[in-house]
Short mmCIF file of C-alpha atoms in Angstrom, two decimals:
data_model
loop_
_atom_site.label_atom_id
_atom_site.label_comp_id
_atom_site.label_asym_id
_atom_site.label_seq_id
_atom_site.Cartn_x
_atom_site.Cartn_y
_atom_site.Cartn_z
CA MET A 174 -8.90 -5.25 11.22
CA GLU A 175 -10.54 -5.82 7.22
CA ASN A 176 -11.92 -2.62 6.86
CA LEU A 177 -9.03 -0.61 7.75
CA ILE A 178 -6.93 -2.71 5.58
CA ASN A 179 -9.06 -1.96 3.01
CA LYS A 180 -8.96 1.63 4.15
CA LYS A 181 -5.57 1.85 3.90
CA VAL A 182 -5.11 -0.19 0.25
CA ASN A 183 -7.82 2.61 -1.17
CA GLU A 184 -5.36 5.55 0.55
CA ILE A 185 -2.62 3.53 -1.20
CA TYR A 186 -4.01 3.86 -4.88
CA SER A 187 -5.16 7.57 -4.21
CA VAL A 188 -1.10 8.13 -3.74
CA ILE A 189 -0.30 5.63 -6.48
CA SER A 190 -3.12 6.30 -9.17
CA ASN A 191 -2.10 10.01 -9.30
CA LYS A 192 1.45 9.66 -9.40
CA LYS A 193 3.40 10.63 -13.27
CA ASN A 194 6.39 8.68 -14.23
CA LYS A 195 9.61 9.65 -16.89
CA ARG A 196 11.49 6.59 -15.54
CA TYR A 197 10.70 3.19 -14.11
CA SER A 198 12.15 0.61 -12.08
CA LEU A 199 11.26 -3.01 -10.66
CA LEU A 200 11.59 -2.19 -6.63
CA GLY A 201 12.69 1.34 -7.28
CA ASP A 202 10.11 3.94 -8.33
CA GLY A 203 7.44 3.28 -10.94
CA ALA A 204 7.44 -0.25 -12.26
CA GLY A 205 6.34 -1.65 -9.17
CA GLU A 206 3.58 0.66 -8.83
CA LEU A 207 2.02 -0.41 -11.78
CA LEU A 208 2.39 -4.20 -10.65
CA PHE A 209 0.07 -2.67 -7.47
CA LEU A 210 -2.21 -0.59 -9.75
CA TYR A 211 -2.79 -4.23 -11.86
CA HIS A 212 -3.58 -6.23 -8.67
CA TYR A 213 -6.16 -3.74 -7.26
CA ALA A 214 -7.77 -3.41 -10.24
CA LYS A 215 -7.97 -7.40 -10.23
CA TYR A 216 -9.32 -7.20 -6.65
CA LYS A 217 -11.96 -3.97 -7.46
CA LYS A 218 -13.23 -5.60 -10.48
CA ASP A 219 -14.54 -1.95 -11.66
CA ASN A 220 -13.91 -0.14 -14.98
CA ARG A 221 -12.29 3.01 -13.30
CA SER A 222 -9.55 1.12 -11.85
CA ARG A 223 -8.70 -0.88 -15.01
CA GLU A 224 -8.77 2.23 -17.37
CA VAL A 225 -5.79 3.91 -14.79
CA PHE A 226 -4.20 0.61 -15.15
CA GLU A 227 -4.29 0.64 -18.30
CA GLN A 228 -2.82 3.92 -18.94
CA ARG A 229 -0.39 3.51 -16.93
CA LEU A 230 0.53 0.56 -18.52
CA GLU A 231 0.85 2.19 -22.29
CA HIS A 232 3.03 4.52 -20.43
CA PHE A 233 5.28 1.59 -19.04
CA LEU A 234 5.49 -0.29 -22.56
CA LEU A 235 6.41 2.65 -24.73
CA ASN A 236 9.08 4.31 -21.83
CA PHE A 237 10.26 0.78 -20.20
CA GLN A 238 13.52 0.69 -21.70
CA ASN A 239 14.55 4.54 -20.50
CA THR A 240 17.39 3.77 -18.21
CA GLU A 241 20.86 3.10 -18.15
CA ALA A 242 20.47 0.92 -15.32
CA PHE A 243 20.44 -3.04 -16.08
CA SER A 244 19.85 -4.18 -12.35
CA LEU A 245 16.65 -5.84 -11.22
CA CYS A 246 16.13 -3.35 -8.96
CA ASN A 247 16.24 -0.12 -10.11
CA GLY A 248 17.15 -0.80 -13.76
CA LEU A 249 16.26 -2.50 -17.52
CA MET A 250 16.01 -6.61 -16.46
CA GLY A 251 13.57 -5.57 -13.36
CA ASN A 252 11.28 -3.62 -15.86
CA VAL A 253 11.68 -7.00 -18.50
CA TRP A 254 10.43 -9.11 -14.98
CA LEU A 255 7.46 -7.21 -14.83
CA LEU A 256 6.99 -7.36 -18.75
CA GLN A 257 7.24 -10.79 -18.50
CA TYR A 258 4.80 -11.13 -16.04
CA PHE A 259 2.41 -9.25 -17.44
CA ILE A 260 2.35 -11.49 -20.89
CA ASN A 261 2.61 -14.48 -17.92
CA GLU A 262 -0.81 -13.24 -16.99
CA GLY A 263 -1.78 -12.61 -20.83
CA ILE A 264 -2.29 -9.13 -20.41
CA ILE A 265 -0.21 -8.21 -23.53
CA ASP A 266 1.62 -10.15 -26.54
CA ASP A 267 5.21 -11.22 -26.08
CA LEU A 268 7.12 -8.03 -26.87
CA LEU A 269 10.37 -9.66 -25.55
CA LEU A 270 11.41 -10.85 -28.94
CA ASP A 271 11.54 -8.02 -30.43
CA ILE A 272 14.35 -7.12 -27.83
CA LYS A 273 16.20 -10.40 -27.49
CA GLU A 274 18.98 -9.70 -29.64
CA ASP A 275 19.89 -6.64 -27.97
CA LEU A 276 19.30 -7.99 -24.26
CA ASN A 277 21.69 -10.80 -25.14
CA HIS A 278 24.53 -8.65 -26.40
CA LYS A 279 23.79 -6.53 -23.31
CA PHE A 280 23.78 -9.39 -20.86
CA ILE A 281 27.38 -10.84 -22.37
CA GLU A 282 29.25 -7.06 -22.21
CA LEU A 283 27.37 -7.01 -18.03
CA SER A 284 27.97 -10.50 -16.98
CA GLU A 285 31.01 -9.72 -17.94
CA TYR A 286 31.75 -6.64 -16.56
CA LEU A 287 30.39 -7.98 -12.92
CA ASN A 288 32.25 -10.99 -12.85
CA ASN A 289 35.29 -8.81 -13.05
CA LEU A 290 33.72 -6.86 -10.42
CA ASN A 291 32.92 -9.64 -7.70
CA ASP A 292 29.44 -7.72 -7.90
CA TYR A 293 27.46 -10.41 -7.17
CA ASP A 294 24.83 -8.67 -5.65
CA TYR A 295 20.70 -9.89 -6.50
CA LEU A 296 19.32 -6.15 -6.24
CA HIS A 297 21.92 -4.97 -8.10
CA GLY A 298 24.70 -6.91 -9.39
CA LEU A 299 25.34 -10.34 -11.10
CA LEU A 300 22.61 -13.06 -9.93
CA GLY A 301 19.30 -10.78 -9.70
CA VAL A 302 20.13 -10.31 -13.40
CA VAL A 303 20.95 -14.15 -14.10
CA TYR A 304 17.00 -14.47 -12.34
CA CYS A 305 15.54 -11.99 -14.26
CA SER A 306 16.80 -13.58 -17.34
CA ALA A 307 15.65 -17.18 -16.91
CA TYR A 308 12.69 -15.62 -15.50
CA THR A 309 11.83 -14.03 -18.99
CA GLU A 310 13.37 -17.13 -21.06
CA VAL A 311 15.12 -13.69 -23.16
CA ILE A 312 18.58 -13.98 -22.80
CA VAL A 313 20.03 -17.41 -24.23
CA GLN A 314 20.29 -20.17 -21.57
CA SER A 315 24.11 -20.87 -22.81
CA ASN A 316 25.07 -17.19 -22.03
CA ILE A 317 23.80 -17.48 -18.70
CA GLN A 318 25.28 -20.80 -18.09
CA GLN A 319 28.37 -19.45 -18.87
CA ALA A 320 28.47 -16.32 -16.02
CA LEU A 321 27.62 -18.85 -14.25
CA ILE A 322 30.14 -20.28 -14.40
CA LYS A 323 32.33 -18.08 -14.00
CA PHE A 324 30.59 -16.84 -11.00
CA ILE A 325 30.85 -20.26 -9.35
CA THR A 326 34.49 -20.41 -10.05
CA THR A 327 34.85 -17.74 -7.83
CA LEU A 328 33.10 -20.02 -5.04
CA LYS A 329 35.39 -21.11 -1.81
CA LYS A 330 35.47 -24.68 -0.60
CA ASP A 331 36.44 -25.97 2.72
CA GLY A 332 35.48 -29.30 3.44
CA ASP A 333 31.86 -30.07 2.99
CA PHE A 334 31.56 -26.37 2.61
CA TYR A 335 30.86 -23.98 -0.77
CA TYR A 336 30.95 -19.72 0.50
CA VAL A 337 31.75 -16.76 -1.25
CA THR A 338 33.03 -13.82 0.45
CA ASP A 339 30.88 -10.25 1.00
CA TRP A 340 30.82 -8.59 -2.23
CA MET A 341 29.52 -5.65 -0.35
CA ASN A 342 32.37 -4.86 2.62
CA PHE A 343 28.98 -5.36 4.89
CA ALA A 344 31.69 -5.15 7.47
CA SER A 345 34.71 -3.14 6.34
CA LYS A 346 35.62 -2.28 9.64
CA GLU A 347 35.91 -5.32 11.00
CA ASN A 348 39.59 -5.41 9.23
CA THR A 349 40.76 -8.32 12.01
CA TYR A 350 38.75 -10.66 10.43
CA ASP A 351 40.43 -12.88 6.71
CA GLU A 352 37.41 -13.26 5.28
CA VAL A 353 33.33 -12.09 5.73
CA ILE A 354 30.47 -13.97 4.74
CA ASN A 355 27.41 -12.06 4.24
CA LEU A 356 23.98 -14.40 5.60
CA GLY A 357 21.55 -11.96 3.69
CA LEU A 358 18.88 -12.93 1.43
CA ALA A 359 19.25 -9.18 0.01
CA HIS A 360 22.83 -9.66 -1.04
CA GLY A 361 24.34 -12.41 0.81
CA LEU A 362 24.69 -16.78 0.07
CA PRO A 363 21.18 -17.28 0.42
CA SER A 364 20.57 -15.17 -2.72
CA VAL A 365 23.07 -17.71 -4.16
CA VAL A 366 21.64 -20.66 -3.19
CA SER A 367 17.56 -19.27 -4.10
CA VAL A 368 18.62 -18.01 -7.79
CA LEU A 369 20.40 -21.37 -8.23
CA SER A 370 16.90 -23.20 -7.48
CA LYS A 371 14.84 -21.12 -10.07
CA LEU A 372 17.21 -21.98 -12.74
CA LYS A 373 15.84 -24.42 -15.10
CA ASN A 374 18.93 -26.73 -14.96
CA ASN A 375 19.12 -26.62 -11.23
CA LYS A 376 20.18 -30.10 -10.43
CA GLU A 377 23.75 -29.32 -11.99
CA TYR A 378 24.26 -26.76 -9.28
CA LEU A 379 22.86 -29.16 -6.66
CA PRO A 380 26.82 -29.50 -4.86
CA TYR A 381 27.13 -26.34 -4.51
CA VAL A 382 23.69 -25.61 -2.89
CA ILE A 383 24.35 -28.27 -0.31
CA GLY A 384 27.44 -27.07 0.03
CA ILE A 385 26.34 -23.47 1.21
CA ILE A 386 23.41 -24.99 2.79
CA ASN A 387 25.87 -26.59 4.94
CA LEU A 388 27.81 -24.07 6.15
CA ILE A 389 24.60 -21.68 7.26
CA LEU A 390 22.90 -24.70 8.77
CA LYS A 391 26.49 -25.09 10.97
CA SER A 392 26.35 -21.40 11.82
CA LYS A 393 22.40 -21.60 13.38
CA LYS A 394 22.35 -21.08 17.05
CA SER A 395 19.78 -22.27 19.93
CA SER A 396 17.54 -19.69 21.30
CA ASN A 397 14.76 -19.03 22.73
CA ASN A 398 14.03 -15.42 21.97
CA GLU A 399 16.31 -14.61 19.19
CA CYS A 400 17.45 -14.66 16.00
CA LEU A 401 18.60 -18.86 14.89
CA PHE A 402 21.17 -16.97 12.20
CA GLY A 403 23.14 -13.42 12.34
CA SER A 404 23.28 -11.56 9.19
CA VAL A 405 27.22 -12.08 8.93
CA LEU A 406 29.75 -14.79 9.45
CA TYR A 407 33.29 -13.56 10.44
CA ASP A 408 36.00 -16.58 9.45
CA ARG A 409 33.31 -18.79 8.41
CA LYS A 410 31.66 -18.20 12.75
CA LEU A 411 29.23 -16.05 13.50
CA LEU A 412 29.86 -14.32 16.59
CA ASN A 413 27.15 -13.28 19.03
CA LYS A 414 25.72 -10.30 17.44
CA ASN A 415 21.65 -10.27 16.87
CA SER A 416 19.98 -10.22 13.20
CA ARG A 417 16.86 -8.63 12.58
CA LEU A 418 13.29 -9.93 11.93
CA ALA A 419 12.90 -9.23 8.47
CA TRP A 420 13.37 -9.78 4.71
CA CYS A 421 16.83 -7.97 3.98
CA TYR A 422 18.19 -10.12 6.60
CA GLY A 423 18.03 -12.47 9.22
CA ASP A 424 15.83 -16.51 9.78
CA LEU A 425 13.04 -15.12 7.53
CA GLY A 426 14.78 -14.24 4.46
CA ILE A 427 16.67 -18.14 5.22
CA ALA A 428 13.56 -19.32 5.59
CA CYS A 429 11.85 -18.64 2.15
CA MET A 430 15.95 -20.27 0.72
CA PHE A 431 14.78 -23.48 2.31
CA TRP A 432 11.52 -23.14 1.06
CA ASN A 433 12.93 -22.45 -2.19
CA ALA A 434 15.82 -25.10 -2.42
CA GLY A 435 12.93 -27.32 -0.77
CA ILE A 436 10.78 -27.18 -3.26
CA ALA A 437 13.37 -27.10 -6.40
CA PHE A 438 15.77 -30.08 -5.69
CA ASN A 439 12.22 -32.25 -3.73
CA ILE A 440 14.80 -32.09 0.16
CA LYS A 441 11.68 -32.30 2.47
CA ASP A 442 14.06 -32.07 5.30
CA TRP A 443 14.81 -28.40 4.09
CA GLU A 444 11.29 -27.56 3.74
CA LEU A 445 10.82 -28.84 6.88
CA GLU A 446 13.69 -26.70 8.33
CA ALA A 447 11.82 -24.01 6.59
CA ILE A 448 8.85 -24.54 8.64
CA ASP A 449 10.82 -24.46 11.93
CA ILE A 450 12.08 -21.22 11.41
CA ILE A 451 8.95 -19.47 10.96
CA LEU A 452 7.73 -20.76 13.82
CA HIS A 453 10.92 -19.78 15.53
CA SER A 454 10.72 -16.38 14.11
CA CYS A 455 6.35 -16.21 15.57
CA ASN A 456 7.80 -16.13 19.08
CA ARG A 457 9.95 -13.16 18.11
CA ARG A 458 7.35 -9.42 18.35
CA ASP A 459 9.55 -7.09 20.07
CA LEU A 460 9.61 -3.91 18.10
CA ILE A 461 13.40 -3.08 19.50
CA GLU A 462 14.87 -7.03 19.69
CA THR A 463 13.53 -7.47 15.82
CA SER A 464 15.13 -3.92 14.87
CA VAL A 465 11.63 -2.63 13.34
CA SER A 466 11.37 0.42 12.39
CA ASP A 467 8.67 1.29 9.11
CA ALA A 468 6.07 -0.46 7.36
CA GLY A 469 7.86 -1.27 4.77
CA ILE A 470 9.00 -4.92 2.81
CA CYS A 471 12.24 -4.58 2.86
CA HIS A 472 12.92 -4.52 6.77
CA GLY A 473 9.80 -3.43 8.14
CA THR A 474 6.10 -4.86 8.93
CA ALA A 475 4.79 -5.45 5.69
CA GLY A 476 7.63 -7.63 4.54
CA ILE A 477 7.27 -9.36 7.98
CA ALA A 478 3.79 -9.76 7.80
CA HIS A 479 4.00 -10.80 4.24
CA ILE A 480 6.68 -14.24 5.08
CA PHE A 481 4.23 -15.45 8.00
CA HIS A 482 1.24 -15.00 5.55
CA ARG A 483 3.21 -16.65 2.71
CA PHE A 484 4.14 -19.65 4.80
CA TYR A 485 0.52 -19.98 6.52
CA LEU A 486 -0.98 -20.72 3.61
CA ARG A 487 1.42 -23.16 2.52
CA THR A 488 0.90 -25.04 5.72
CA LYS A 489 -2.53 -23.64 7.43
CA ASN A 490 -0.74 -23.69 10.95
CA GLU A 491 -2.76 -21.58 13.14
CA LYS A 492 0.55 -19.93 15.00
CA ILE A 493 1.93 -19.03 12.16
CA ASN A 494 -1.43 -16.65 10.93
CA ASP A 495 -1.51 -15.57 14.71
CA ALA A 496 2.10 -14.37 13.91
CA ALA A 497 1.55 -12.84 10.62
CA ASN A 498 -1.98 -11.12 12.27
CA TYR A 499 -0.02 -9.72 14.47
CA TRP A 500 2.22 -7.73 12.07
CA PHE A 501 -0.41 -6.98 9.69
CA ASN A 502 -2.07 -4.67 12.73
CA GLU A 503 1.75 -3.31 13.45
CA THR A 504 1.67 -2.27 9.72
CA ILE A 505 -1.25 -0.53 10.27
CA LYS A 506 -0.51 0.89 13.12
CA MET A 507 2.61 2.29 11.20
CA ALA A 508 0.61 4.65 8.88
CA LYS A 509 1.57 7.38 11.65
CA PHE A 510 3.00 10.54 9.99
CA GLU A 511 0.42 13.43 9.49
CA ASP A 512 3.21 14.50 6.40
CA GLY A 513 3.68 10.62 4.84
CA VAL A 514 2.34 9.57 2.02
CA ALA A 515 -0.56 7.31 3.22
CA GLY A 516 0.49 7.59 6.61
CA TYR A 517 3.94 6.28 6.11
CA LYS A 518 7.08 6.86 6.27
CA SER A 519 10.44 4.79 5.23
CA TRP A 520 13.37 4.68 7.86
CA GLN A 521 17.06 5.43 6.41
CA ASN A 522 19.60 5.87 8.23
CA LYS A 523 21.20 8.24 6.81
CA GLN A 524 18.37 10.48 5.75
CA GLY A 525 16.68 9.89 9.19
CA TRP A 526 12.20 9.41 8.20
CA VAL A 527 11.51 10.05 4.39
CA ASN A 528 8.16 9.16 1.90
CA GLU A 529 9.04 6.64 -0.33
CA ILE A 530 6.98 5.14 -3.16
CA GLY A 531 8.36 2.33 -4.39
CA LEU A 532 8.13 -1.07 -3.54
CA LEU A 533 10.74 -2.34 -1.23
CA GLU A 534 11.13 0.11 0.31
CA GLY A 535 7.76 1.93 0.38
CA ILE A 536 3.80 2.78 0.10
CA THR A 537 3.50 0.02 -3.36
CA GLY A 538 4.86 -3.10 -1.33
CA ILE A 539 3.13 -2.38 1.72
CA GLY A 540 0.04 -1.95 -0.82
CA LEU A 541 0.89 -5.28 -2.95
CA VAL A 542 0.99 -7.39 0.66
CA LEU A 543 -2.10 -5.94 1.84
CA LEU A 544 -4.22 -6.50 -0.91
CA ASP A 545 -3.25 -10.49 -0.87
CA LEU A 546 -4.59 -10.59 2.60
CA LEU A 547 -7.86 -8.66 1.66
CA SER A 548 -8.03 -10.80 -1.38
CA ASP A 549 -6.61 -14.00 -0.14
CA ASP A 550 -5.95 -15.10 -4.12
CA GLU A 551 -3.78 -17.73 -4.31
CA THR A 552 -2.98 -17.00 -7.55
CA ASN A 553 -1.26 -13.89 -6.77
CA LEU A 554 1.89 -16.41 -4.79
CA ASP A 555 4.59 -15.24 -7.51
CA TRP A 556 4.52 -11.71 -7.61
CA ASP A 557 6.93 -11.88 -5.04
CA SER A 558 8.87 -14.28 -6.87
CA CYS A 559 10.88 -11.71 -7.42
CA LEU A 560 11.92 -10.56 -3.92
CA LEU A 561 12.88 -14.61 -4.08
CA ILE A 562 9.78 -15.19 -1.42
CA SER A 563 8.08 -17.52 -3.37
#
């Protein structure tokens, strides 16, 4: 399989290295491609791929502020996250000091606006902005804390539970329910736990993390071949509905949440819960039951393979490695479209099959995942921290 993966990575590189960008976003278009080009050059160790990366990096440094959005997914803060990533890698000098004051002004203005909207979404709202701010340390700590205090006041408390109702109108048609609670890592309670876990002053948020985790654990169900956790709670109850196997929704994202929190707060039971969820998920391989249609990181085979691979590196459990290899093989098989990019297309419900380059749903993310398997370089483990995986 290694030869097939190497061939596919080279095909993805050919597409991305010849693409031109006017604007940049981390998970959408442009900036994520730069992350792939960096790791490709690191893997290949040749002058040509290094030159391509450096040329694109130069263009990115001149244009990364050329966006009206501010989100992690499609806006300035995602680009700032990437800038900090390259600073940490020793590739560039710290350029963030030059824009620190401007970013703080924008952060205060935006966080107030998003809080008023109750827009706490990780990919597009407050939580992603807070995570990027904490990762880069470019936003003054008191500004982050002020935004989070306002967010914390919106959390509802019921006995030992803390939660916030869904800000995405996930089940807007389910109007018979008073409260809908989102359980997806991309948009819901698991992202709250993961972001709070990653903050420097995370100990003060531990009671809220415990309360959210208690609610999620209460919703866990017994299952031999289906999911342990649903995508949504209705009136704090899990209806008998299955959830997909994916990064965005379902057991794998929740396992990442437990691992993040367990490591951050040194709570072994949460780490063990994450591993138990992953081991259970190893048994789920039916594409229909798992709702898997494409190969992207968000809700496709590459994201599944990647999370299993990360947990294999953490545990060295061969059952997890076997599951990772299964989903890597499925990822290669997904490259079946003659008119796709490197053979891939992304399934998007309203639009159908589309060509997608980006990190979250396209070949950039697929390429990064496959590169990780080829290099097996554990120093690459933090590129996916923007997705709350590591």
